mmCIF file of C-alpha atoms in Angstrom:
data_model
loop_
_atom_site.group_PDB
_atom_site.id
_atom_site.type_symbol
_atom_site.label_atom_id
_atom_site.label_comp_id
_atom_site.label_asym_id
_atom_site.label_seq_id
_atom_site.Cartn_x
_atom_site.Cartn_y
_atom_site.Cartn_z
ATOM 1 C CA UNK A 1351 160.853 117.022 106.837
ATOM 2 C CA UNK A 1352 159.802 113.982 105.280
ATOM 3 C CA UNK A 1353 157.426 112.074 107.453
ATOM 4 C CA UNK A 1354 155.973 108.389 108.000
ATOM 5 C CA UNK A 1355 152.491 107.522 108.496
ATOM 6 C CA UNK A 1356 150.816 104.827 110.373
ATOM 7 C CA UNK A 1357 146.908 104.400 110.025
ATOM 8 C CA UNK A 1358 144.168 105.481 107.398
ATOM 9 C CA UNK A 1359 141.268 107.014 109.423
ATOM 10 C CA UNK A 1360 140.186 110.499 109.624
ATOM 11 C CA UNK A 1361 142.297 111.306 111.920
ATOM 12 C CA UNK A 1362 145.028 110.717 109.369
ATOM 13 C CA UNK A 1363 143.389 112.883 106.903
ATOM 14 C CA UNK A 1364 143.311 115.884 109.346
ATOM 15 C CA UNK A 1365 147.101 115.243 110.409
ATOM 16 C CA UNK A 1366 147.588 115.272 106.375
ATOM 17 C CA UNK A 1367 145.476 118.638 106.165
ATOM 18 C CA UNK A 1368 147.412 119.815 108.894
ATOM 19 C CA UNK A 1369 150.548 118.468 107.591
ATOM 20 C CA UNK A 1370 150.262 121.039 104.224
ATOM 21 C CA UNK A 1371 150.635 124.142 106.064
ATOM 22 C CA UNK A 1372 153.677 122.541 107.817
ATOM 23 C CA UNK A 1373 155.975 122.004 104.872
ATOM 24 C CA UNK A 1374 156.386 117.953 105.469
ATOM 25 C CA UNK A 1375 156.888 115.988 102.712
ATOM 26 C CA UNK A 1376 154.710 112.254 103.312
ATOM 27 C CA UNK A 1377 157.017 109.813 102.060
ATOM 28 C CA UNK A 1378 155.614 106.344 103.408
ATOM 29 C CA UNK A 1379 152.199 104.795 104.491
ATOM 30 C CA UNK A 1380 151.762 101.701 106.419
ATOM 31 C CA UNK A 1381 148.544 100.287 106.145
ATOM 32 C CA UNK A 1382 148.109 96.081 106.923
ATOM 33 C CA UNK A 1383 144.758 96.323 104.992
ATOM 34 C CA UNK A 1384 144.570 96.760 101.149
ATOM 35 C CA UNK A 1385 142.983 100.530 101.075
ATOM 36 C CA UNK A 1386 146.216 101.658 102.330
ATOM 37 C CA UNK A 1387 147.406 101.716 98.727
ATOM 38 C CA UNK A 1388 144.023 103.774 97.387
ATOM 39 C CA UNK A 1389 144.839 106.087 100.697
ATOM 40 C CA UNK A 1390 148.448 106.665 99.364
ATOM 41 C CA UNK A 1391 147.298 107.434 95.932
ATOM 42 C CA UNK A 1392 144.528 109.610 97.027
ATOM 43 C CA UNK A 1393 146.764 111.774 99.640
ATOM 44 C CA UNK A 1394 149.817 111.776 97.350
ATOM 45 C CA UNK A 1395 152.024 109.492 100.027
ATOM 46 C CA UNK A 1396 154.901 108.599 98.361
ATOM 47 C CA UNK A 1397 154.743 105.136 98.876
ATOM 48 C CA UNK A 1398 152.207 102.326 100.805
ATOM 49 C CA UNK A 1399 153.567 99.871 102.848
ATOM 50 C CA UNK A 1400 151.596 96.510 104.210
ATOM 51 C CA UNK A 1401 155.073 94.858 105.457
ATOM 52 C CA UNK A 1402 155.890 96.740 108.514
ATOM 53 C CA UNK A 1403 159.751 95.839 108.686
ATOM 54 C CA UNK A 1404 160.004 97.759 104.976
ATOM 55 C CA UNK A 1405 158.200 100.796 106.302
ATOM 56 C CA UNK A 1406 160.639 100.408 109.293
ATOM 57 C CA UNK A 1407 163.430 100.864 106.951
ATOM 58 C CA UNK A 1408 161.687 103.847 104.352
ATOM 59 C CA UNK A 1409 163.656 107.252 103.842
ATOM 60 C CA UNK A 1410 161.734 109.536 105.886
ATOM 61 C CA UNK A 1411 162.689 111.405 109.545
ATOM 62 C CA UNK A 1412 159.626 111.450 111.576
ATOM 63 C CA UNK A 1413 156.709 108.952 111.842
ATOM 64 C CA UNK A 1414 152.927 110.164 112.928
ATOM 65 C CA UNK A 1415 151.233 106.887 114.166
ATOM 66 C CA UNK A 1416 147.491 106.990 114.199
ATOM 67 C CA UNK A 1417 147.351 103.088 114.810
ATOM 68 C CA UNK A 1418 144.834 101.502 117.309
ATOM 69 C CA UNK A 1419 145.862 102.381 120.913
ATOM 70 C CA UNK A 1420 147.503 98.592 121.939
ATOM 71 C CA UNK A 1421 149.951 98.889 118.989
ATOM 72 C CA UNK A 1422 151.642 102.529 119.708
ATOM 73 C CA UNK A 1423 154.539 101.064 121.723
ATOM 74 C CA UNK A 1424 155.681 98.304 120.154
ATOM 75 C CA UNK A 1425 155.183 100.083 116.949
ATOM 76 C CA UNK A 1426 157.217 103.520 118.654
ATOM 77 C CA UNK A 1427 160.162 101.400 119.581
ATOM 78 C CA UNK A 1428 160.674 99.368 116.508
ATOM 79 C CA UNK A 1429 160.769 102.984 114.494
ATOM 80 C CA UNK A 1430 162.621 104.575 117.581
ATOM 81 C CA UNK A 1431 165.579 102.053 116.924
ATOM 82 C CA UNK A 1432 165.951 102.690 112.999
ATOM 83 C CA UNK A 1433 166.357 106.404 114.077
ATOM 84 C CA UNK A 1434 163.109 107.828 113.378
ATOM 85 C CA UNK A 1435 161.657 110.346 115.227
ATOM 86 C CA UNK A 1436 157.718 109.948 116.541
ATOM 87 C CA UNK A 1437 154.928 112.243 117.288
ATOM 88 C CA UNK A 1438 151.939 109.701 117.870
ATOM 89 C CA UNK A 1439 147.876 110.221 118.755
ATOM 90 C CA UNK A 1440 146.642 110.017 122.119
ATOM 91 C CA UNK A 1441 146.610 107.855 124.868
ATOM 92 C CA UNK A 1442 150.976 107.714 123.172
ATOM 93 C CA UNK A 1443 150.769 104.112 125.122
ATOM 94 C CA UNK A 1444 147.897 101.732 127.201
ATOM 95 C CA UNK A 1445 149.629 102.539 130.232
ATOM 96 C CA UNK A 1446 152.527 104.331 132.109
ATOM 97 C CA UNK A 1447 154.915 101.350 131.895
ATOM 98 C CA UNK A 1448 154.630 101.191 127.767
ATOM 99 C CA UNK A 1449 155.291 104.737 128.141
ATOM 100 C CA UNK A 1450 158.387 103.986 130.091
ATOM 101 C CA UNK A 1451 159.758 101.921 128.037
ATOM 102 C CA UNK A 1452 159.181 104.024 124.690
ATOM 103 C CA UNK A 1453 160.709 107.322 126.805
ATOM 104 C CA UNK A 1454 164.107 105.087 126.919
ATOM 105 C CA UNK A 1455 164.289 103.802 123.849
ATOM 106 C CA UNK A 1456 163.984 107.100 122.900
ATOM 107 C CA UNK A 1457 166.790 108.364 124.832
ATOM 108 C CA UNK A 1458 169.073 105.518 123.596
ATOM 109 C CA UNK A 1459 168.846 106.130 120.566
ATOM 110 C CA UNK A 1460 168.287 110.256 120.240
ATOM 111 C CA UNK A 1461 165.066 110.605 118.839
ATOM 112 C CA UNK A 1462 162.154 112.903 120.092
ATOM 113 C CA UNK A 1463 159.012 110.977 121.082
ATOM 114 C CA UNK A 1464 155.783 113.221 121.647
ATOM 115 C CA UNK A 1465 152.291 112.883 121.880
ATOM 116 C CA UNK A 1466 149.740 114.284 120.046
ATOM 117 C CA UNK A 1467 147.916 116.628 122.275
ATOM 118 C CA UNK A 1468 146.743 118.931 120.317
ATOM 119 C CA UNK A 1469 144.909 120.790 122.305
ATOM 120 C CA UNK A 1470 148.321 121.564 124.685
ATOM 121 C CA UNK A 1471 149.938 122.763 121.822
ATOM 122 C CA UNK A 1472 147.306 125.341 120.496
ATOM 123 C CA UNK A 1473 147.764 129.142 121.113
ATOM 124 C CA UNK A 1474 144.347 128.769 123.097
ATOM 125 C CA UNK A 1475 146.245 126.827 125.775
ATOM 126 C CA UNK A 1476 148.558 129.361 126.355
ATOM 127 C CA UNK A 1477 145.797 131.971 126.792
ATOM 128 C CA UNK A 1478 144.333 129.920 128.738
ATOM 129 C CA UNK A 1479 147.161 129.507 131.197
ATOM 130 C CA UNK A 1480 148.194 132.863 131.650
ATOM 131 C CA UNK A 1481 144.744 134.163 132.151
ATOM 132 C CA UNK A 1482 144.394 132.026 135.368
ATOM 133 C CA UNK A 1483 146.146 134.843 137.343
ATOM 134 C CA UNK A 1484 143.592 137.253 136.623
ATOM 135 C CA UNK A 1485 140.980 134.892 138.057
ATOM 136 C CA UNK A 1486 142.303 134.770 141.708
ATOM 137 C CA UNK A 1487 142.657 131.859 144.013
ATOM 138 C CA UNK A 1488 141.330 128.912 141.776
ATOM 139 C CA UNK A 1489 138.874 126.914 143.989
ATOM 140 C CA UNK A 1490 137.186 124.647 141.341
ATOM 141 C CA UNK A 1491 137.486 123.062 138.156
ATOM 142 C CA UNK A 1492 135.074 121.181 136.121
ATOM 143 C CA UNK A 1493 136.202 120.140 132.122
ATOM 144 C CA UNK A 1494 133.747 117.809 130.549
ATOM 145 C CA UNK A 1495 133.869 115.867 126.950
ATOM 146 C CA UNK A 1496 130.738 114.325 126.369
ATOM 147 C CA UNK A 1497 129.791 113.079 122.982
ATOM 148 C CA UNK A 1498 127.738 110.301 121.770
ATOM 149 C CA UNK A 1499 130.176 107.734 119.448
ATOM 150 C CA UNK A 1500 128.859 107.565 116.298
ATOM 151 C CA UNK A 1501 129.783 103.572 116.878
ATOM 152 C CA UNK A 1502 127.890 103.266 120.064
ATOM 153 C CA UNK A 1503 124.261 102.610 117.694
ATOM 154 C CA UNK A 1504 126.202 99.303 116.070
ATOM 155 C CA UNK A 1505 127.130 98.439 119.390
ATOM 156 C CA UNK A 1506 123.917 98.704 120.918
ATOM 157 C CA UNK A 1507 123.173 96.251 117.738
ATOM 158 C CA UNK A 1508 125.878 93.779 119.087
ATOM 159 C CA UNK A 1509 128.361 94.942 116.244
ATOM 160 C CA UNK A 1510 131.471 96.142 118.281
ATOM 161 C CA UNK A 1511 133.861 98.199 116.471
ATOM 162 C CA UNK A 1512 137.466 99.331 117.820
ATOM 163 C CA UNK A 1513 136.758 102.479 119.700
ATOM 164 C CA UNK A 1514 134.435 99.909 122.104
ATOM 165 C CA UNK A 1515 136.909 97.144 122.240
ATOM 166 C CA UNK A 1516 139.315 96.476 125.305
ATOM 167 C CA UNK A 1517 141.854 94.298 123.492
ATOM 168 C CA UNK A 1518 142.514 97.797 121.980
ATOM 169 C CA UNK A 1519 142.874 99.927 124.968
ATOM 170 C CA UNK A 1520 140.524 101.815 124.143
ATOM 171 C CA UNK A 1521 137.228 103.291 126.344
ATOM 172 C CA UNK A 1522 135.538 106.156 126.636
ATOM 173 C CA UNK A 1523 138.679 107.324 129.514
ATOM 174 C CA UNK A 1524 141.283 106.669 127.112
ATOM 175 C CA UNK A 1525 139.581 107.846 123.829
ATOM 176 C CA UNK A 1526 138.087 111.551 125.160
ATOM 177 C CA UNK A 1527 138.458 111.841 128.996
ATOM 178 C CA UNK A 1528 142.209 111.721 128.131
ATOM 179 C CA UNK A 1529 141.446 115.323 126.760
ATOM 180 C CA UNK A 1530 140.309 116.643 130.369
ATOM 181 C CA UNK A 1531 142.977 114.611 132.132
ATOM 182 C CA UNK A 1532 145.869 116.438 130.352
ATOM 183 C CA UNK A 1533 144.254 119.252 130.451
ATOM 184 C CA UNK A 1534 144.558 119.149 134.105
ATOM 185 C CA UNK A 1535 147.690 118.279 134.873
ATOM 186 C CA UNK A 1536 148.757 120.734 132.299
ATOM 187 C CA UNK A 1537 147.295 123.841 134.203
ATOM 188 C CA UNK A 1538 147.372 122.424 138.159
ATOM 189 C CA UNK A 1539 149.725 119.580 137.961
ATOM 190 C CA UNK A 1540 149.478 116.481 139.816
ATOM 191 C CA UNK A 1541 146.472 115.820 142.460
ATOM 192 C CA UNK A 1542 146.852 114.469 145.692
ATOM 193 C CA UNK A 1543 143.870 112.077 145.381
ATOM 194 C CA UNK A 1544 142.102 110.848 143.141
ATOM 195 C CA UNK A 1545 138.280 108.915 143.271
ATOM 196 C CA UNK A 1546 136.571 108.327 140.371
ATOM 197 C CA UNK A 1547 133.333 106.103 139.102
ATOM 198 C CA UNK A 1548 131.913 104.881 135.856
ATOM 199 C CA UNK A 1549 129.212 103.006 133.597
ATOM 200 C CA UNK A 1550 130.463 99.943 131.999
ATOM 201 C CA UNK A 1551 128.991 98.420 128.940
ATOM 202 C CA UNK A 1552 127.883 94.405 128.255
ATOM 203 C CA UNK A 1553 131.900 93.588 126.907
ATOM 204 C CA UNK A 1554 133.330 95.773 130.238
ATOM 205 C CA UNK A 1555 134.578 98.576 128.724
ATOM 206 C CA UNK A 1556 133.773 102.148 129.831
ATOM 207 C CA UNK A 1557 131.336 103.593 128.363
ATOM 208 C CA UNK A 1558 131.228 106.915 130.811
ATOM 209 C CA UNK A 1559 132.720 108.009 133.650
ATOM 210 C CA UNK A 1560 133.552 110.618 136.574
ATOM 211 C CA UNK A 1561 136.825 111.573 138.344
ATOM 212 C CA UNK A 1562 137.336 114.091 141.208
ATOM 213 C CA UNK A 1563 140.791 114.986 141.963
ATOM 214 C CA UNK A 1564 141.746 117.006 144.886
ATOM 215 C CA UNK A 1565 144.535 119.412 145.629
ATOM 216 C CA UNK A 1566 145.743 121.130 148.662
ATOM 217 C CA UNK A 1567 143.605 124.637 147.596
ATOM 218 C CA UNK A 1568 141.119 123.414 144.556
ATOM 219 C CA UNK A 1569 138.611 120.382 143.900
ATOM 220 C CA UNK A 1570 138.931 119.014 140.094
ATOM 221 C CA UNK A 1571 135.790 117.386 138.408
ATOM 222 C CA UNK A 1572 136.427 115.620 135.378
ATOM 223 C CA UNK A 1573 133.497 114.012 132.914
ATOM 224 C CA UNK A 1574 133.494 111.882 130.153
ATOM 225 C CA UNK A 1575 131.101 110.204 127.831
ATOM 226 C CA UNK A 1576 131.097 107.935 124.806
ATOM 227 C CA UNK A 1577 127.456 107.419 125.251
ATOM 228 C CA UNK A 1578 125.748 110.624 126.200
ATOM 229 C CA UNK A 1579 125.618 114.163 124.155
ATOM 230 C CA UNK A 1580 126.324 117.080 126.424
ATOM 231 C CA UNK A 1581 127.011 120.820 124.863
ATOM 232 C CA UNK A 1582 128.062 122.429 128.591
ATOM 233 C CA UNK A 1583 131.137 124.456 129.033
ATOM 234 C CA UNK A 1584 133.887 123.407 130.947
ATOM 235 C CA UNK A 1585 134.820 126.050 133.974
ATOM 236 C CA UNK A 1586 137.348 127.113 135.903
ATOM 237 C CA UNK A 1587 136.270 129.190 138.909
ATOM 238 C CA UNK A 1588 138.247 131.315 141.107
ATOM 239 C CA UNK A 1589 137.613 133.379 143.772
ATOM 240 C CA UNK A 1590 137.622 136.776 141.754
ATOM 241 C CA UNK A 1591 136.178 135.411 138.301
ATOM 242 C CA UNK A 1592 135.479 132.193 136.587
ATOM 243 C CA UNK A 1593 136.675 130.676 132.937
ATOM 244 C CA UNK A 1594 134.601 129.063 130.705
ATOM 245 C CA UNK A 1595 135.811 126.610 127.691
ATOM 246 C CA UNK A 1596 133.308 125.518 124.950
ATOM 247 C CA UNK A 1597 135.637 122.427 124.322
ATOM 248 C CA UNK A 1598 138.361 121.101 125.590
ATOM 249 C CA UNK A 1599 139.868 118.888 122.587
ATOM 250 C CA UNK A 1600 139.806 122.615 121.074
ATOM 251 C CA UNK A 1601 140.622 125.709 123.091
ATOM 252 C CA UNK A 1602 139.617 127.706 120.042
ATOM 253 C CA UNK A 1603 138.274 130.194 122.611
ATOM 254 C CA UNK A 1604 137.313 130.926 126.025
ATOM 255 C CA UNK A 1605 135.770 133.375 128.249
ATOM 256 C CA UNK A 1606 136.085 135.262 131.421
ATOM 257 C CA UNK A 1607 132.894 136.169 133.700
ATOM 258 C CA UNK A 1608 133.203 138.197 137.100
ATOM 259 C CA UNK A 1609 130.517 139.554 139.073
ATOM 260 C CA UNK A 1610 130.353 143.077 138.101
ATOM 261 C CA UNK A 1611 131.346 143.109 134.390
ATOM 262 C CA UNK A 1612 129.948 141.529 130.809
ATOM 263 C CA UNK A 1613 131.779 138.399 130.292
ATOM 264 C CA UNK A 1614 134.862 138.916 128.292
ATOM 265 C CA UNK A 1615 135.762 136.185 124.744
ATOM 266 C CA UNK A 1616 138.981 135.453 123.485
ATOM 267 C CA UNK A 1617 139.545 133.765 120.348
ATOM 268 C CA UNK A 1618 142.759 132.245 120.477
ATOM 269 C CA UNK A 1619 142.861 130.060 117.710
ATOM 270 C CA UNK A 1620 142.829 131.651 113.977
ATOM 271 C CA UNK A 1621 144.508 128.886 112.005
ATOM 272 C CA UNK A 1622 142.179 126.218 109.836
ATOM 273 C CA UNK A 1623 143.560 123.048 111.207
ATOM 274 C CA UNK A 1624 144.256 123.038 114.736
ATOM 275 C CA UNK A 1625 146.665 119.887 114.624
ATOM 276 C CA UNK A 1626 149.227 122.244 112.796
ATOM 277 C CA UNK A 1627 150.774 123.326 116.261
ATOM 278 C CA UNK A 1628 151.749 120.033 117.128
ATOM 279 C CA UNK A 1629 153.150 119.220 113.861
ATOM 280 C CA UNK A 1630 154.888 122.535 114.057
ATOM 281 C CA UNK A 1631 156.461 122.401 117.703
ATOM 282 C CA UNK A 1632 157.582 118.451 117.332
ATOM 283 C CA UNK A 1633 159.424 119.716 114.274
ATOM 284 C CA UNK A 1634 161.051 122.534 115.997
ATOM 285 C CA UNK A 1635 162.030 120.913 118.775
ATOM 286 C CA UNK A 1636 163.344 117.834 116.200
ATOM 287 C CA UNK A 1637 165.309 120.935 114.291
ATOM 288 C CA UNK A 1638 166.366 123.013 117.539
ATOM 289 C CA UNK A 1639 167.498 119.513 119.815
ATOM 290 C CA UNK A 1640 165.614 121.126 122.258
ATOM 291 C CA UNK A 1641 165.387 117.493 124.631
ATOM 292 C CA UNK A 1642 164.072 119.745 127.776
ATOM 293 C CA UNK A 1643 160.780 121.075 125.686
ATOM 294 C CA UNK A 1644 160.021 117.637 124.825
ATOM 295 C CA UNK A 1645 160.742 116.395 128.274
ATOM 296 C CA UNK A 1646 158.033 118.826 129.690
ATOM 297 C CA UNK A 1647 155.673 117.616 127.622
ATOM 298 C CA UNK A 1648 156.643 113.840 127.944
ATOM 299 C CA UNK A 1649 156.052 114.767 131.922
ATOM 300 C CA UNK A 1650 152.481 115.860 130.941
ATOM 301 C CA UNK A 1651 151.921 112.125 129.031
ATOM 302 C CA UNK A 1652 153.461 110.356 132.093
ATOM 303 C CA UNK A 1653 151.438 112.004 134.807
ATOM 304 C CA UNK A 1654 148.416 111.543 133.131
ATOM 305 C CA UNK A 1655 148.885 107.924 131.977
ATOM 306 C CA UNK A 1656 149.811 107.471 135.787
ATOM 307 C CA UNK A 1657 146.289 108.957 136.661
ATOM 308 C CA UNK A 1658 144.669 107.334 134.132
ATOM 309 C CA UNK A 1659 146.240 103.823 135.275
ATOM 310 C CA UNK A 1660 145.056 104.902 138.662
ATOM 311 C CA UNK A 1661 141.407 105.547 137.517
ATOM 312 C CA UNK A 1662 141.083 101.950 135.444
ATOM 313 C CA UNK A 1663 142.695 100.121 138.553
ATOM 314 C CA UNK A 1664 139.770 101.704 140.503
ATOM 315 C CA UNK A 1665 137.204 100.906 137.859
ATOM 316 C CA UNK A 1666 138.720 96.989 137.581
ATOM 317 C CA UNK A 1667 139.229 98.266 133.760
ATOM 318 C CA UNK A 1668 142.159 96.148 132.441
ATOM 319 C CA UNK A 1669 143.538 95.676 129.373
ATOM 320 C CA UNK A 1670 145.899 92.729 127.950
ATOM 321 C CA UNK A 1671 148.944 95.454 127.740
ATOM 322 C CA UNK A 1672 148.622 95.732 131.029
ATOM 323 C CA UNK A 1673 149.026 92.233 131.363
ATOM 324 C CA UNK A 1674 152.394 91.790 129.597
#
């Protein structure tokens, strides 16, 4: 399948890593700064593009868009309505109503849109869910991603790049705790309530937070940090045994404790780039039509945004796409 890519950071080189095991063909960059051509050349992308409306109208299927967070919808629907299909990063839009929109101009025109969770689309995810049987009732959860930005120094220095900047939609909720949101809806589906707190920086952005999200039989913890290192397990507990998860962007592996036995370690993941799976279902379900696999993952994006959206109007966290 001949793809479309949007963004040059290293993100983009993993999908590109990833992308070689898939058998896609990378026809088209766009890039509005001038290393977009050296990226092309250097990645063997057929062709770099700084005008977006000639990118729009490139021969390839599918676009991956790795642009900053703000642009994914507008960009989404402008490619949606030349007929391309579009897998793009996480958070797929600012909020729930961008997503909204891009879910029906992707129905109007009969293209797949999907985001980018990799993590959902691993082989550790599915081990993951079927093992919570064996665990018992499922009382608690607590996923974490906490990891010092490797930006957060220049910001301290007053330089603020785009992973701290709220005209971007981006934060430390949208950027990692996204990870831990999905995660959750994917294996327990929607709370029924929802508090959460957080540590704003100087230019209002979220720098770390906390959300607790309560069910009918379970009590969810989620954490998130762009300015603190942490190295603790995430952990499911049940009643009969508990579930740890080194890292939850990953889900290379897991294991399973109870009382009475030596914990048990699964490695789920063997393949060298993790962001293959996604490139690998979103094709499939592109080849097979398959609208309803898409549409259960879409419902994962929507619910979370919807939390998310809940969290930042809780936090007073607002960005200008909310605005529009």
């Amino acid at each position: 399948m001949k793809f479309g890519i949007i963004g040059t950071g290293t993100i983009t080189t993993k999908f590109i890593d990833a992308a070689s095991y898939a058998n896609c063909e990378l026809s088209a960059l766009f890039s509005r700064t001038e290393k977009g051509v050296a990226f092309a050349e250097k990645y063997k992308i057929g062709k770099s593009y700084s005008n977006f409306d000639e990118f729009v109208k490139a021969d390839f299927q599918a676009v991956y868009i790795a642009s900053p967070n703000y642009a994914h919808c507008q960009q989404a629907i402008l490619l949606m309505q030349a007929g391309k299909h579009i897998l793009c990063e996480k958070p797929v839009a600012s909020n729930c109503a961008e997503f909204a929109k891009m879910l029906q101009v992707a129905s109007e025109n009969n293209v797949i849109l999907l985001e980018a969770s990799k993590h959902l689309f691993t082989p550790g995810f599915a081990s993951i869910q079927a093992k919570l049987a064996d665990l018992g009732e499922i009382r608690r959860v607590l996923f974490q991603f906490n990891q010092y930005s490797s930006r957060y120094d220049n910001f301290k220095d007053g330089i603020i790049e785009n992973a701290f900047k709220l005209e971007l939609s981006n934060g430390a909720l949208l950027d990692i705790g996204v990870y831990c949101v999905q995660l959750l809806v994917a294996l327990f589906g929607v709370p029924k309530n929802i508090q959460s707190s957080c540590i704003k920086l100087h230019n209002g952005i979220d720098g770390q937070g906390t959300i607790l999200a309560t069910y009918e039989t379970l009590i969810a913890e989620l954490s998130y940090s762009k300015i603190t290192q942490a190295v603790t397990p995430s952990v499911i507990q049940g009643e009969s045994k508990s579930l740890t998860i080194p890292a939850v962007s990953q889900l290379t592996e897991f294991s399973v404790h109870s009382a009475n036995q030596a914990a048990q370690t699964v490695i789920a993941d063997k393949h060298p780039n993790n962001m293959y799976y996604e490139i690998a279902e979103f094709i499939k379900i592109i080849s097979n039509k398959d609208i309803n696999i898409a549409k259960k993952y879409n419902n994962i994006s929507m619910e979370s945004l919807k939390i998310m959206d809940e969290v930042r109007k809780q936090q007073n966290i607002v960005f200008p796409a909310d605005e529009k």
